[in-house]
Amino acid sequence: MSEHPDAALVRRGYEAFGKGDMQALGALMTADVIHHVPGSNPLSGHHKGREAVLDLYRRIGEETGGTVRIELHSVLVDGRGHAMAVHTFYGDRGDRGLEVQQGLFFTIVGGKITDIDECTQDIDEEDAFWR
């Protein structure tokens, strides 16, 4: 059974993120992509545009001293331009660590990611981690 192209696209994104390859990651997104981050912390909000989204990912790396690790569990698709990815986020920041289940809901148009909605298992814990 072959993997759906939308699932393969999402997996390539996770691989690029894991390697810190922002150029490869950016190539998977439209210029006007938006990443929506939940919560009430300095990373929360709507990051609009490829450079803003990539800056968000760079900032995550910087704020955690490069300790972030993402363990991808599954990618689900609907065959109509949507994909859901479920993963565990691991990272350290100062004297605090975070291990939390997260999900990303992707909208894909023309083989590129146009929108990313982020969900988390524990908004309060993430807010405390990023403050």
Coordinates of C-alpha atoms in Angstrom, one line a residue:
M1 CA 0.0 0.0 0.0
S2 CA 1.5 3.3 -1.0
E3 CA 1.4 6.4 1.2
H4 CA -1.0 9.2 0.2
P5 CA 0.9 12.3 -1.2
D6 CA -0.5 14.5 1.6
A7 CA 0.8 12.1 4.2
A8 CA 4.2 12.0 2.5
L9 CA 4.3 15.8 2.4
V10 CA 3.7 16.0 6.1
R11 CA 6.3 13.4 6.9
R12 CA 8.9 15.3 4.8
G13 CA 8.1 18.3 6.8
Y14 CA 8.7 16.5 10.1
E15 CA 12.0 15.1 8.7
A16 CA 13.1 18.6 7.7
F17 CA 12.1 20.1 11.1
G18 CA 14.0 17.3 12.9
K19 CA 17.1 18.1 10.9
G20 CA 16.7 21.9 11.3
D21 CA 16.5 22.2 7.5
M22 CA 14.5 25.4 7.2
Q23 CA 15.1 25.6 3.5
A24 CA 13.6 22.2 2.8
L25 CA 10.7 22.9 5.3
G26 CA 9.9 26.3 3.7
A27 CA 9.8 24.6 0.2
L28 CA 6.8 22.5 1.4
M29 CA 4.7 25.7 2.3
T30 CA 3.0 28.4 0.3
A31 CA 4.3 31.9 0.7
D32 CA 1.1 32.9 2.7
V33 CA 1.0 29.8 5.0
I34 CA -0.3 30.4 8.5
H35 CA 0.6 28.5 11.6
H36 CA -1.9 28.9 14.5
V37 CA -0.4 28.3 18.0
P38 CA -2.8 27.9 20.9
G39 CA -2.4 29.3 24.4
S40 CA -1.4 32.5 26.1
N41 CA 2.4 32.6 25.8
P42 CA 5.0 34.4 23.7
L43 CA 4.7 31.8 20.9
S44 CA 0.9 31.8 20.8
G45 CA -1.0 33.4 18.0
H46 CA -1.2 33.4 14.2
H47 CA 2.1 33.3 12.4
K48 CA 1.4 34.5 8.9
G49 CA 3.7 34.0 5.9
R50 CA 6.4 31.5 5.3
E51 CA 9.2 33.6 6.9
A52 CA 7.1 34.2 10.0
V53 CA 6.4 30.4 10.3
L54 CA 10.0 29.6 9.8
D55 CA 11.0 32.2 12.4
L56 CA 8.6 30.5 14.8
Y57 CA 10.4 27.2 14.3
R58 CA 13.8 28.9 14.7
R59 CA 12.7 30.5 17.9
I60 CA 11.5 27.2 19.3
G61 CA 15.0 25.8 18.6
E62 CA 16.7 28.9 20.2
E63 CA 14.4 29.1 23.2
T64 CA 15.1 25.4 24.0
G65 CA 18.8 25.5 23.3
G66 CA 18.3 22.9 20.5
T67 CA 16.8 20.3 22.8
V68 CA 13.6 19.9 21.0
R69 CA 12.8 16.5 19.7
I70 CA 9.5 15.5 18.0
E71 CA 8.4 11.9 17.9
L72 CA 5.8 11.5 15.1
H73 CA 3.2 8.8 15.9
S74 CA 0.8 9.0 12.9
V75 CA -0.3 11.0 9.9
L76 CA -4.0 10.7 8.8
V77 CA -5.4 12.2 5.6
D78 CA -8.9 12.7 4.2
G79 CA -7.9 12.7 0.5
R80 CA -9.4 16.2 0.2
G81 CA -6.4 18.3 1.2
H82 CA -6.4 17.8 4.9
A83 CA -3.9 15.9 7.1
M84 CA -3.6 15.4 10.8
A85 CA -0.4 14.5 12.5
V86 CA 0.0 13.3 16.1
H87 CA 3.3 13.6 17.8
T88 CA 5.0 14.0 21.2
F89 CA 7.0 17.1 21.8
Y90 CA 10.1 16.9 24.1
G91 CA 12.2 19.9 25.0
D92 CA 14.0 21.7 27.8
R93 CA 14.0 25.4 28.6
G94 CA 16.0 26.7 31.6
D95 CA 15.3 24.4 34.5
R96 CA 12.0 23.2 33.0
G97 CA 11.3 20.2 30.7
L98 CA 8.2 19.6 28.6
E99 CA 6.9 16.3 27.3
V100 CA 3.4 16.7 25.7
Q101 CA 1.2 15.2 23.1
Q102 CA 0.4 17.6 20.3
G103 CA -1.4 17.5 17.0
L104 CA -1.2 19.5 13.8
F105 CA -4.0 19.8 11.4
F106 CA -2.8 20.7 7.9
T107 CA -4.6 22.2 4.9
I108 CA -2.8 21.3 1.7
V109 CA -3.5 22.9 -1.7
G110 CA -1.5 22.1 -4.8
G111 CA 0.9 19.9 -2.9
K112 CA 1.9 22.7 -0.5
I113 CA 0.9 23.4 3.1
T114 CA -1.3 26.5 3.4
D115 CA -2.5 26.3 7.0
I116 CA -1.4 24.6 10.2
D117 CA -3.6 24.5 13.3
E118 CA -1.8 23.3 16.4
C119 CA -3.5 21.5 19.2
T120 CA -2.1 20.3 22.5
Q121 CA -2.8 17.9 25.3
D122 CA -2.1 20.5 28.0
I123 CA -2.4 24.2 27.1
D124 CA -1.6 25.3 30.7
E125 CA 1.6 23.3 30.9
E126 CA 2.8 24.6 27.5
D127 CA 2.0 28.2 28.6
A128 CA 4.1 27.7 31.7
F129 CA 6.9 26.2 29.7
W130 CA 7.1 29.1 27.2
R131 CA 6.7 32.0 29.7

